[in-house]
Amino acid sequence: MKQTLCWFLVFVVLFSAASLIRQKIEKNRPWENPYSDVTQDLWSYANIEALNRAGVLPNWESLNPTENETRGNLVLYLYNMDQAIFPEKKKKKDKKQEEQDSPVFSDVSPEDEYYDAVLWAKEKGLVSGIGEGKFGPGELLTREQVCTILARFAALKNLALPKIKEPDQFVDSLYIQNYARSSVTACQISGLVNGYENGYFYPEDNMTRQECITVLCRLMKVAQEKTHKGTETVNLSSGAYDSLYENYVDIPFTVLVPESAAVDVSFFDRAVFIGDSVSLTLESYCKANGALGNAKFLCAGSMSATNILSGMILPEYPKGSGQKPAIEESVAACGANVVYVMLGMDNIAYGVDRATGDMVTVLTNITQRNPKAQIIIQSVTPMADSSTSYSDKLNNDTINAYNQRMQELCEEHRWYYLNVAEVFRDENGCLKKDYCSDYGKMGMHFTYAGAEIWVNYLKTHVPEALLGR
C-alpha cells in the first residue's frame, strides 16, 4: 500500500512538473499573429497578443483595432474569458434545451458567432436587450457602458479588484448616467479605466476595439493573479459609490475659448475645417506652408448649412476624386475628432433663425456619425465697409446677430465658440482693409496676411480640455 502511494505521489509530482514545463514552453513560444492588420507598432499589440493567447480574442482574419467596439463582440470576449480563465466545471446543455431555457433575441441567430455568448450574458445579468425583442449586437459601446458590463462581470466571478487609487471626480462626472456611476468609479479606483490628461472621462464616447481589449487585458490579469491578504478591494455591489456623486460639483463648461499659449501645430493634425469661400483662403495658405500641420479642409465656395442639407453644395472628398459625400461622412472618412466650422455668410440673408437652425442640424448629423468629434464654432467674420454685397438682409449687424445666436446655441449643446472675428474688425466693426482680398467688391475674403493672423489666433485659442485628449 505504501509503495502504491509513493508511486502515486511520484506520478503527481512528475505530471505537475510536466504541466509547468508545457506552460512555460507555451508562454515562450512565439505568438502566431492571426490578424493581418495588427503590427508591432500598434500601442495595444501586447494586450491583443495576451488576449488571443488566452483564447479570449477569436482568430479573425483582421481585428480592425481602431474601429469602435460593439455589444456583440464584448459579450463574446467575456464569454471566452469565462470559459478560459475560470475553469470550474459547467454543466452543459444540448442546443435545443438551451434555446428553450434562454430568451432569444430577434436579431441574434444560432449561426452567429456570438450566439452562445449573448444567451449566457443575458442569463447572467451582464446585459439586456435594447427593446422590441432585440439585442443590438452591432450597436456601439460607450465608455460608461463598458464599465457597467465589466463591473457586473467582476461581481459575477467574485473577483477581488484591488483598490489602487482613491475615487476622484472627473470634470464631467455628473454627466455619467445614473445607472453607470458606481461602475465607472469601481473601474476607476481599480485602474481598469482612466480619465484623460485633461481630467475628463467622456462617458458617452465610444470605446475603440483596442481600448476595449486593453481594459479586458487588465481585468484578465487581476483574475489570474492572487490577491494578497489585507489588500483593500473595490466594492462591486450595485450602487456602492453612488453617494460620492452627491458631493461632486458641476464644473462649468467654458464655451468661449480664451487666449492661451500657442500650441504646437501637431494639435491640428486631428482637426478638420469646414467652411465656405472665406475658409478657402485659409486652406490655400496652410497648404502652401503647413501652418496648421496636417489639418484637413472640407471647404467649398458658396457652401452653407442650408445647401449642405439639400446636397446642393458639398465639398469634394477625397480631393480629386469627384466624390461629394454627406458632410458627416467626409468628417468620418478624414478621421478628424476636432471639427472647426465657419458657415453662415451664404445663408444669413435667409434669416438668422433659419441659418442657425440649419447649422444645428448639420452639426447634429456630424456628432451622431462621429460621436468623439469635438465641435468648435468659429464666428463669421465681418464684411468690409466697401462691400458690394451689403444689403438690408446681409450686413455686419445681421452677421453679429447670427454670431450671438450661435454662441447661445453653443451653450446649449456644449460646443466651443471661437470668436475669431474679433481680430479682423476695424474701429467701425468692418473687415480691415489690409486683410481683405476683394476690397471694393464683395469685401469678405482674405489676403494671406489675414490668413496668417487667423492661424496665429487659432494656435493661441485652443480649448484646454482638448489638449490632453
Coordinates of N, CA, C and O in Angstrom, one line a residue, residues 187-252:
C187 N -14.4 50.9 -11.6 CA -13.4 50.7 -12.6 C -12.2 51.7 -12.5 O -11.1 51.4 -12.8
Q188 N -12.6 52.9 -12.1 CA -11.6 54.0 -12.0 C -10.6 53.7 -10.8 O -9.4 53.7 -11.0
I189 N -11.1 53.3 -9.7 CA -10.3 53.1 -8.5 C -9.5 51.8 -8.5 O -8.5 51.6 -7.8
S190 N -10.0 50.9 -9.4 CA -9.2 49.6 -9.6 C -8.2 49.7 -10.7 O -7.4 48.8 -10.9
G191 N -8.2 50.9 -11.4 CA -7.3 51.1 -12.5 C -7.7 50.4 -13.8 O -6.9 50.4 -14.8
L192 N -8.9 49.8 -13.9 CA -9.3 49.3 -15.2 C -9.5 50.3 -16.3 O -9.2 50.1 -17.4
V193 N -10.0 51.5 -15.9 CA -10.1 52.6 -16.8 C -9.5 53.8 -16.2 O -9.4 53.9 -15.0
N194 N -9.2 54.8 -17.0 CA -8.6 56.0 -16.6 C -9.3 57.2 -17.3 O -9.9 57.0 -18.4
G195 N -9.2 58.3 -16.7 CA -9.7 59.5 -17.4 C -8.6 60.0 -18.4 O -7.5 59.4 -18.5
Y196 N -8.8 61.1 -19.0 CA -7.8 61.7 -19.9 C -7.0 62.7 -19.1 O -7.4 63.1 -18.0
E197 N -5.9 63.1 -19.7 CA -5.0 64.0 -19.0 C -5.7 65.3 -18.7 O -5.2 66.0 -17.7
N198 N -6.7 65.7 -19.4 CA -7.4 67.0 -19.1 C -8.4 66.8 -18.0 O -9.1 67.8 -17.8
G199 N -8.5 65.7 -17.4 CA -9.5 65.5 -16.3 C -10.8 65.0 -16.7 O -11.7 64.8 -15.8
Y200 N -11.1 64.8 -18.0 CA -12.4 64.4 -18.4 C -12.4 62.9 -18.5 O -11.4 62.2 -18.7
F201 N -13.6 62.3 -18.5 CA -13.8 60.9 -18.7 C -14.5 60.6 -20.0 O -14.3 59.6 -20.6
Y202 N -15.3 61.5 -20.5 CA -16.1 61.4 -21.7 C -16.9 60.1 -21.7 O -16.7 59.2 -22.5
P203 N -17.9 60.0 -20.8 CA -18.7 58.8 -20.6 C -19.4 58.3 -21.8 O -19.6 57.1 -22.0
E204 N -19.9 59.2 -22.7 CA -20.7 58.9 -23.8 C -19.9 58.7 -25.1 O -20.4 58.4 -26.2
D205 N -18.5 58.8 -25.0 CA -17.7 58.5 -26.2 C -17.7 57.0 -26.4 O -17.7 56.2 -25.4
N206 N -17.6 56.6 -27.7 CA -17.5 55.2 -28.0 C -16.1 54.7 -27.6 O -15.1 55.5 -27.6
M207 N -15.9 53.4 -27.3 CA -14.6 52.8 -27.0 C -14.2 52.0 -28.2 O -14.9 51.2 -28.7
T208 N -13.0 52.3 -28.6 CA -12.4 51.5 -29.8 C -12.1 50.1 -29.4 O -12.0 49.8 -28.2
R209 N -11.9 49.3 -30.4 CA -11.6 47.8 -30.1 C -10.4 47.7 -29.3 O -10.3 46.9 -28.3
Q210 N -9.3 48.4 -29.6 CA -8.1 48.2 -28.9 C -8.2 48.8 -27.5 O -7.5 48.3 -26.6
E211 N -9.0 49.9 -27.3 CA -9.2 50.4 -26.0 C -9.9 49.3 -25.1 O -9.6 49.1 -24.0
C212 N -10.9 48.7 -25.7 CA -11.7 47.7 -25.0 C -10.8 46.5 -24.7 O -10.9 46.0 -23.6
I213 N -10.0 46.1 -25.6 CA -9.1 45.0 -25.4 C -8.1 45.3 -24.3 O -7.8 44.4 -23.4
T214 N -7.6 46.5 -24.2 CA -6.7 46.9 -23.1 C -7.4 46.8 -21.8 O -6.7 46.3 -20.8
V215 N -8.6 47.3 -21.6 CA -9.3 47.2 -20.4 C -9.5 45.7 -20.0 O -9.4 45.3 -18.8
L216 N -9.9 44.9 -21.0 CA -10.2 43.5 -20.7 C -8.9 42.8 -20.3 O -8.9 41.9 -19.5
C217 N -7.8 43.2 -20.9 CA -6.5 42.6 -20.5 C -6.1 42.9 -19.0 O -5.6 42.0 -18.3
R218 N -6.4 44.1 -18.6 CA -6.2 44.5 -17.2 C -7.1 43.6 -16.3 O -6.6 43.1 -15.2
L219 N -8.3 43.4 -16.7 CA -9.2 42.6 -15.9 C -8.7 41.1 -15.9 O -8.8 40.5 -14.8
M220 N -8.3 40.6 -17.0 CA -7.8 39.2 -17.0 C -6.6 39.1 -16.1 O -6.5 38.0 -15.4
K221 N -5.7 40.0 -16.1 CA -4.5 39.9 -15.2 C -4.9 39.9 -13.7 O -4.3 39.1 -12.9
V222 N -6.0 40.6 -13.4 CA -6.5 40.6 -12.0 C -7.0 39.2 -11.7 O -6.8 38.6 -10.6
A223 N -7.7 38.6 -12.7 CA -8.3 37.3 -12.5 C -7.2 36.2 -12.3 O -7.4 35.2 -11.6
Q224 N -6.1 36.4 -13.0 CA -5.0 35.4 -13.0 C -4.1 35.5 -11.8 O -3.4 34.6 -11.4
E225 N -4.1 36.7 -11.2 CA -3.2 37.0 -10.1 C -3.9 36.7 -8.7 O -5.1 37.0 -8.6
K226 N -3.1 36.3 -7.8 CA -3.6 36.1 -6.4 C -3.6 37.4 -5.6 O -2.6 38.1 -5.6
T227 N -4.7 37.7 -5.0 CA -4.8 38.9 -4.2 C -4.2 38.7 -2.9 O -4.5 37.7 -2.2
H228 N -3.2 39.5 -2.5 CA -2.5 39.4 -1.3 C -3.4 39.7 -0.1 O -4.3 40.5 -0.2
K229 N -3.2 39.0 1.0 CA -4.0 39.2 2.2 C -3.9 40.6 2.7 O -2.8 41.1 2.8
G230 N -5.0 41.2 3.0 CA -5.0 42.5 3.6 C -5.2 43.6 2.5 O -5.3 44.8 2.8
T231 N -5.2 43.2 1.2 CA -5.3 44.2 0.1 C -6.7 44.7 0.2 O -7.7 44.0 0.2
E232 N -6.8 46.1 0.1 CA -8.2 46.7 0.1 C -8.7 46.5 -1.3 O -8.1 46.7 -2.3
T233 N -10.0 46.0 -1.4 CA -10.6 45.7 -2.7 C -11.8 46.7 -3.0 O -12.3 47.3 -2.1
V234 N -12.2 46.7 -4.2 CA -13.2 47.5 -4.7 C -14.6 46.9 -4.3 O -14.8 45.7 -4.4
N235 N -15.5 47.7 -3.9 CA -16.9 47.3 -3.6 C -17.6 47.2 -4.9 O -17.9 48.2 -5.6
L236 N -18.0 46.0 -5.3 CA -18.7 45.8 -6.6 C -20.2 45.7 -6.4 O -20.9 45.4 -7.4
S237 N -20.7 46.0 -5.3 CA -22.2 46.0 -5.0 C -22.8 47.1 -5.9 O -22.3 48.1 -6.1
S238 N -24.0 46.8 -6.3 CA -24.8 47.8 -7.1 C -25.0 49.1 -6.3 O -25.4 49.1 -5.2
G239 N -24.6 50.2 -6.9 CA -24.8 51.5 -6.3 C -23.8 51.8 -5.2 O -24.1 52.8 -4.4
A240 N -22.8 51.0 -5.0 CA -21.9 51.2 -3.9 C -21.3 52.6 -3.8 O -21.0 53.1 -2.7
Y241 N -21.0 53.2 -4.9 CA -20.3 54.5 -4.9 C -21.2 55.7 -5.3 O -20.8 56.8 -5.6
D242 N -22.5 55.4 -5.4 CA -23.4 56.4 -5.9 C -23.4 57.7 -5.0 O -23.6 58.8 -5.5
S243 N -23.3 57.5 -3.7 CA -23.3 58.6 -2.8 C -22.2 59.6 -3.0 O -22.3 60.8 -2.6
L244 N -21.1 59.2 -3.6 CA -20.0 60.1 -3.9 C -20.4 61.2 -4.8 O -20.0 62.4 -4.6
Y245 N -21.3 60.9 -5.7 CA -21.7 61.9 -6.7 C -22.6 63.0 -6.1 O -22.7 64.1 -6.7
E246 N -23.1 62.8 -4.9 CA -23.9 63.8 -4.2 C -23.0 65.0 -3.8 O -23.5 66.1 -3.6
N247 N -21.7 64.7 -3.6 CA -20.8 65.8 -3.2 C -20.0 66.4 -4.4 O -19.2 67.3 -4.2
Y248 N -20.2 65.8 -5.6 CA -19.5 66.4 -6.7 C -20.2 67.7 -7.2 O -21.4 67.8 -7.0
V249 N -19.4 68.6 -7.7 CA -19.9 69.8 -8.1 C -19.9 69.9 -9.6 O -19.1 69.3 -10.3
D250 N -20.9 70.7 -10.2 CA -20.9 70.8 -11.6 C -19.9 71.8 -12.1 O -19.9 73.0 -11.7
I251 N -18.9 71.3 -12.8 CA -17.8 72.2 -13.3 C -18.3 72.8 -14.6 O -18.6 72.1 -15.6
P252 N -18.4 74.1 -14.6 CA -19.0 74.8 -15.8 C -18.2 74.5 -17.1 O -17.0 74.3 -17.1

